[in-house]
Amino acid sequence: MSSDALVQAGEPAPGDLGLGSDLPRSGGARLSVWVLRRIALSLLTLLGVSIIVFLATQTLPGDPAREILGHVTPAQVAAFNKLHGLDKPLLTQYVDWLKNTVTGSFGSSIATHEAVTHLIGRRGLNTLALVLLSALISIPLSLLIGTISAVRRDRPVDHGIQTVLLTLTAMPEFVIALLLLVLFATTVFTWLPAVAVIGPGETAFQNPEMLVLPVAALVLAVVPYVARLQRATMIDVLESEYVHMARLKGLREGTIIRRHAMRNSLVAAIQGSSLTLIYLTGGVVTIEFLFAYPGLGSALTSAVQTRDLPVIQAIVLVFAAAYVLINLCADLLTVYVTPKLRTQFR
Amino acid sequence: MSTQAIELPAARAGRGRRSAAARALRQRRTQVGLVITLLVLAVALFGPLFAQYEPSAIVSIPAQGPSAQFPLGTDALGRDVLSRVLWGGRGLVWMAFLATALGVLVGAALGMLAGYSRSWLDDALMRTMDVILAFPQIILVLLFVSMLGTKLWLVSVLIAISWVPQVARVARGVTTEIVEREYIQAAEAIKTPARRILRKEVLPNIITPLAVEFGLRLTWSIALVAAISFLGFGIQPPNADWGLMISENREIITIQPLPLVVPAVCIALLAIGTNFVTDGFARAVARTSGGEG
């Protein structure tokens, strides 16, 4: 166990990333059983998520009928409650709501009357563009930085990288974005647009220059997490017996790193990718708000301002479902690419 | 490999902690972090005493550059930026501190309980944690703030809740490892009450990893509280707040970036400072406990 174990405490460390206690550990179970169990657990988590989202809406103070109708007679309140199923027991209300949610009928926005599914489709694409582009850049970049840092461990390069990474992890992404904005869009250089102006019929893909600053900020914010994870993994690998063996055989260091060490950090790369995607889903909220970027995050912010319940519920569910799905995929992939975990089931 | 791997012999835990702190203080990065943190904390906590103007008073023309009268210029509404910066850190510091303390406390308690119980309770607790983890933190806060309104204590409590699963995981890891040791089994065999075992045997071992957790969570609580204020769901106008100042002055960013940049730098420095200190401490702990690694 290297000293990095504790340095990484609470930070992404291999084995502490979503897979946690869920990775197969008993030798007796079959792989397919584990996969099914893992999927069932994901569904259970989603069910839990839906309960929290539903209960959250129940904490809304005040009587919805009076809030919406204003001053009305008790009979009118009763009629309203009956019409919207508010007179039924809480459990029945939840089941009805869950049925609608699963079939994708979220209703329409209270503020704009747009169908919620339509809004999510439109805004979701923009957010997806932001997230995927940031992930595509940050994942290889962080693996590279992590590897360099591990290979040059405790040398000046490593110390420099560590300091920069520590600085970046601490900074909220919108602060990074703001500093970039001031530097590149307003005062020092005026190369890039300061806000994302994307027309109603357009998507982010048609306006690539609008994506530069938001993506740059997200990349800078997320790179440290995976880079530190990769560094810790590489250090473990570089200290392993088969790497010592390869060195004793007289292989060149470059070959060892490329052919032996890098390949074994594949699991870290998978978990790192899932971590990146998960981090980005939360990170887009402030970034989209800062750049007035028309995505799910800014839609959520304005929905919270206007208490637009259907929109809030739907977007929160989309984000949570994305988390569960990303984690599930990463765990399945991890088991698939790790011979040790796969064969443990025989 | 994971955070569960923290091994500290029970008897030496106390001494190890003290020498770890001393060791940490000898590192350049910890020293830099400590100086930065204390400076920003001083500005945040004692700044209001030195503010020349009322933070919410409109004193001049909007978006002015720095002058002798207004050292950092004026903001989008014509308020003194320096006075607002001096006033704008207090809420952030308290909220972040409260959220972290509460989150670490509850997370540690639940983690120890889960790790010690070795029963269905463990599974039930950790599954519930998984559900909370599925919400990106900022979204969990927004979900409940949208229903219950923007109350500062609520934001702190929600951030604390969002930390519970991660802290609980660490606490549970250490607890499970200790509980399997022979002396605990011996203590259980002679019917030592669970509370005594948790307090006398588990707690001393868990304090150091929890201290590291506290530092990490504090850094990110600062970032989260600032982000919530920035989105407009934290400290409300016309009060001064660093996060809020950034969104309030977005429209004058091209004319007068100072009202945005100064609070942004304050938030960044506070978070960076605490992160450097935590990192130094964590490294020192790793060296003290794990030999030279």
mmCIF file of C-alpha atoms in Angstrom, chain A residues 1 3 5-11 13-18 21-22 37 41 44-45 48-49 52-53 56-57 59-61 153 159 162-163 166-167 169-172 174-175 178-179 181-182 186-187 225 228 236 281-282 285-286 289-290 292 300-301 304-305 307 309 312 316 319-320 323-324, chain B residues 1-6 29 127 130-136 138-140 142-149 166 169-170 172 209 212-213 216-217 219-220 222-223 226-227 230-231 233 243 246-247 250 253-254 257 260-261 264-265 267-268 271-272 275-276 279 282-283 285-287 289-290 293:
data_model
loop_
_atom_site.group_PDB
_atom_site.id
_atom_site.type_symbol
_atom_site.label_atom_id
_atom_site.label_comp_id
_atom_site.label_asym_id
_atom_site.label_seq_id
_atom_site.Cartn_x
_atom_site.Cartn_y
_atom_site.Cartn_z
ATOM 1 C CA MET A 1 0.000 0.000 0.000
ATOM 2 C CA SER A 3 1.355 6.484 0.813
ATOM 3 C CA ALA A 5 -3.773 5.615 -0.352
ATOM 4 C CA LEU A 6 -4.528 8.175 2.266
ATOM 5 C CA VAL A 7 -3.716 11.205 0.198
ATOM 6 C CA GLN A 8 -6.522 10.039 -2.020
ATOM 7 C CA ALA A 9 -8.876 9.588 0.898
ATOM 8 C CA GLY A 10 -12.309 10.691 -0.128
ATOM 9 C CA GLU A 11 -10.997 11.534 -3.534
ATOM 10 C CA ALA A 13 -9.263 6.136 -5.547
ATOM 11 C CA PRO A 14 -9.469 2.874 -7.405
ATOM 12 C CA GLY A 15 -11.908 0.620 -5.667
ATOM 13 C CA ASP A 16 -13.806 3.495 -4.158
ATOM 14 C CA LEU A 17 -15.599 4.613 -7.250
ATOM 15 C CA GLY A 18 -19.179 3.653 -7.448
ATOM 16 C CA SER A 21 -19.054 -2.922 -2.364
ATOM 17 C CA ASP A 22 -20.946 -3.972 -5.451
ATOM 18 C CA ARG A 37 -28.176 -8.524 -9.232
ATOM 19 C CA LEU A 41 -29.809 -2.878 -7.556
ATOM 20 C CA LEU A 44 -33.884 -0.305 -6.790
ATOM 21 C CA THR A 45 -31.756 2.849 -6.587
ATOM 22 C CA GLY A 48 -35.468 5.189 -4.264
ATOM 23 C CA VAL A 49 -34.665 8.259 -6.352
ATOM 24 C CA ILE A 52 -37.237 11.132 -2.895
ATOM 25 C CA VAL A 53 -38.340 13.262 -5.861
ATOM 26 C CA ALA A 56 -39.776 16.449 -2.158
ATOM 27 C CA THR A 57 -42.823 17.744 -3.986
ATOM 28 C CA THR A 59 -42.886 19.129 1.227
ATOM 29 C CA LEU A 60 -44.150 22.073 -0.820
ATOM 30 C CA PRO A 61 -45.782 24.297 1.786
ATOM 31 C CA ARG A 153 6.838 10.517 -9.210
ATOM 32 C CA HIS A 159 5.117 18.296 -7.758
ATOM 33 C CA GLN A 162 0.097 17.994 -8.204
ATOM 34 C CA THR A 163 -0.012 21.652 -7.189
ATOM 35 C CA LEU A 166 -4.919 20.580 -6.193
ATOM 36 C CA THR A 167 -5.611 24.178 -7.148
ATOM 37 C CA THR A 169 -9.973 20.624 -7.754
ATOM 38 C CA ALA A 170 -10.616 23.206 -5.086
ATOM 39 C CA MET A 171 -12.061 25.808 -7.443
ATOM 40 C CA PRO A 172 -15.759 25.732 -8.250
ATOM 41 C CA PHE A 174 -18.065 28.569 -12.400
ATOM 42 C CA VAL A 175 -15.129 30.428 -10.870
ATOM 43 C CA LEU A 178 -15.489 33.258 -15.003
ATOM 44 C CA LEU A 179 -11.730 33.724 -14.925
ATOM 45 C CA LEU A 181 -14.314 34.467 -19.556
ATOM 46 C CA VAL A 182 -12.632 37.602 -18.261
ATOM 47 C CA THR A 186 -13.697 40.491 -22.407
ATOM 48 C CA THR A 187 -10.589 42.250 -21.185
ATOM 49 C CA TYR A 225 -10.145 13.990 -10.468
ATOM 50 C CA ARG A 228 -5.125 11.842 -9.617
ATOM 51 C CA ASP A 236 0.545 0.802 -7.885
ATOM 52 C CA THR A 281 -23.671 16.196 -15.118
ATOM 53 C CA GLY A 282 -23.509 18.217 -11.896
ATOM 54 C CA VAL A 285 -25.617 23.559 -13.917
ATOM 55 C CA THR A 286 -23.509 26.573 -12.966
ATOM 56 C CA PHE A 289 -26.177 29.511 -16.000
ATOM 57 C CA LEU A 290 -23.011 31.614 -16.378
ATOM 58 C CA ALA A 292 -26.763 31.517 -20.522
ATOM 59 C CA LEU A 300 -33.480 23.590 -14.059
ATOM 60 C CA THR A 301 -32.243 26.865 -12.578
ATOM 61 C CA VAL A 304 -36.519 26.395 -9.607
ATOM 62 C CA GLN A 305 -36.962 30.177 -9.729
ATOM 63 C CA ARG A 307 -41.297 26.637 -8.988
ATOM 64 C CA LEU A 309 -42.783 21.487 -10.649
ATOM 65 C CA ILE A 312 -37.988 20.290 -11.937
ATOM 66 C CA VAL A 316 -33.872 15.895 -11.598
ATOM 67 C CA PHE A 319 -29.834 13.612 -13.988
ATOM 68 C CA ALA A 320 -30.254 10.865 -11.386
ATOM 69 C CA TYR A 323 -25.879 8.746 -12.779
ATOM 70 C CA VAL A 324 -27.311 5.269 -12.195
ATOM 71 C CA MET B 1 -5.901 1.143 -2.814
ATOM 72 C CA SER B 2 -9.068 2.463 -1.376
ATOM 73 C CA THR B 3 -9.887 4.635 1.563
ATOM 74 C CA GLN B 4 -10.640 1.503 3.508
ATOM 75 C CA ALA B 5 -6.965 0.764 3.668
ATOM 76 C CA ILE B 6 -6.183 3.218 6.427
ATOM 77 C CA ARG B 29 2.425 23.547 0.453
ATOM 78 C CA ARG B 127 -28.450 1.210 -0.105
ATOM 79 C CA ASP B 130 -26.580 4.878 -2.840
ATOM 80 C CA VAL B 131 -29.891 6.591 -3.512
ATOM 81 C CA ILE B 132 -28.653 9.921 -2.126
ATOM 82 C CA LEU B 133 -25.431 9.546 -4.124
ATOM 83 C CA ALA B 134 -27.464 9.290 -7.341
ATOM 84 C CA PHE B 135 -28.350 12.990 -7.117
ATOM 85 C CA PRO B 136 -25.608 15.350 -8.225
ATOM 86 C CA ILE B 138 -26.147 20.757 -6.563
ATOM 87 C CA ILE B 139 -29.291 19.148 -7.949
ATOM 88 C CA LEU B 140 -30.268 17.666 -4.601
ATOM 89 C CA LEU B 142 -31.975 22.741 -5.934
ATOM 90 C CA LEU B 143 -34.731 20.105 -5.705
ATOM 91 C CA PHE B 144 -35.503 20.844 -2.059
ATOM 92 C CA VAL B 145 -34.806 24.563 -2.217
ATOM 93 C CA SER B 146 -37.363 24.806 -5.024
ATOM 94 C CA MET B 147 -39.985 23.357 -2.695
ATOM 95 C CA LEU B 148 -39.061 24.843 0.681
ATOM 96 C CA GLY B 149 -37.719 28.189 -0.433
ATOM 97 C CA GLN B 166 -19.317 9.635 1.105
ATOM 98 C CA ARG B 169 -18.418 5.002 3.243
ATOM 99 C CA VAL B 170 -15.048 5.974 4.695
ATOM 100 C CA ARG B 172 -17.783 2.187 7.486
ATOM 101 C CA PRO B 209 -9.394 9.676 8.385
ATOM 102 C CA VAL B 212 -8.986 14.320 6.278
ATOM 103 C CA GLU B 213 -12.613 13.921 5.230
ATOM 104 C CA LEU B 216 -11.905 17.683 1.754
ATOM 105 C CA ARG B 217 -15.597 18.239 2.400
ATOM 106 C CA THR B 219 -13.179 22.690 0.438
ATOM 107 C CA TRP B 220 -16.042 21.392 -1.652
ATOM 108 C CA ILE B 222 -17.149 26.229 0.055
ATOM 109 C CA ALA B 223 -17.457 25.593 -3.681
ATOM 110 C CA ALA B 226 -20.697 29.677 -3.486
ATOM 111 C CA ALA B 227 -22.345 27.943 -6.450
ATOM 112 C CA PHE B 230 -24.212 32.302 -7.544
ATOM 113 C CA LEU B 231 -27.364 30.648 -8.918
ATOM 114 C CA PHE B 233 -30.661 30.417 -4.127
ATOM 115 C CA GLY B 243 -21.132 34.093 -5.087
ATOM 116 C CA ILE B 246 -20.623 37.291 -9.560
ATOM 117 C CA SER B 247 -24.114 36.776 -10.939
ATOM 118 C CA ARG B 250 -22.634 39.629 -15.080
ATOM 119 C CA ILE B 253 -18.434 42.118 -17.142
ATOM 120 C CA THR B 254 -17.203 43.767 -20.343
ATOM 121 C CA PRO B 257 -14.757 43.026 -14.476
ATOM 122 C CA LEU B 260 -16.841 39.784 -10.524
ATOM 123 C CA VAL B 261 -13.163 38.937 -10.438
ATOM 124 C CA ALA B 264 -14.298 34.973 -7.593
ATOM 125 C CA VAL B 265 -10.665 35.148 -6.498
ATOM 126 C CA ILE B 267 -13.829 32.080 -3.246
ATOM 127 C CA ALA B 268 -11.039 30.374 -5.178
ATOM 128 C CA ALA B 271 -11.076 26.740 -1.336
ATOM 129 C CA ILE B 272 -7.486 26.357 -2.570
ATOM 130 C CA ASN B 275 -7.373 22.053 0.007
ATOM 131 C CA PHE B 276 -3.612 22.607 0.365
ATOM 132 C CA ASP B 279 -3.504 17.590 1.305
ATOM 133 C CA ALA B 282 -3.242 13.674 4.497
ATOM 134 C CA ARG B 283 0.273 13.168 3.155
ATOM 135 C CA VAL B 285 -0.708 11.009 8.026
ATOM 136 C CA ALA B 286 0.090 8.537 5.277
ATOM 137 C CA ARG B 287 3.808 8.796 6.062
ATOM 138 C CA SER B 289 1.099 5.459 9.647
ATOM 139 C CA GLY B 290 2.271 3.589 6.596
ATOM 140 C CA GLY B 293 5.870 5.122 1.207
#
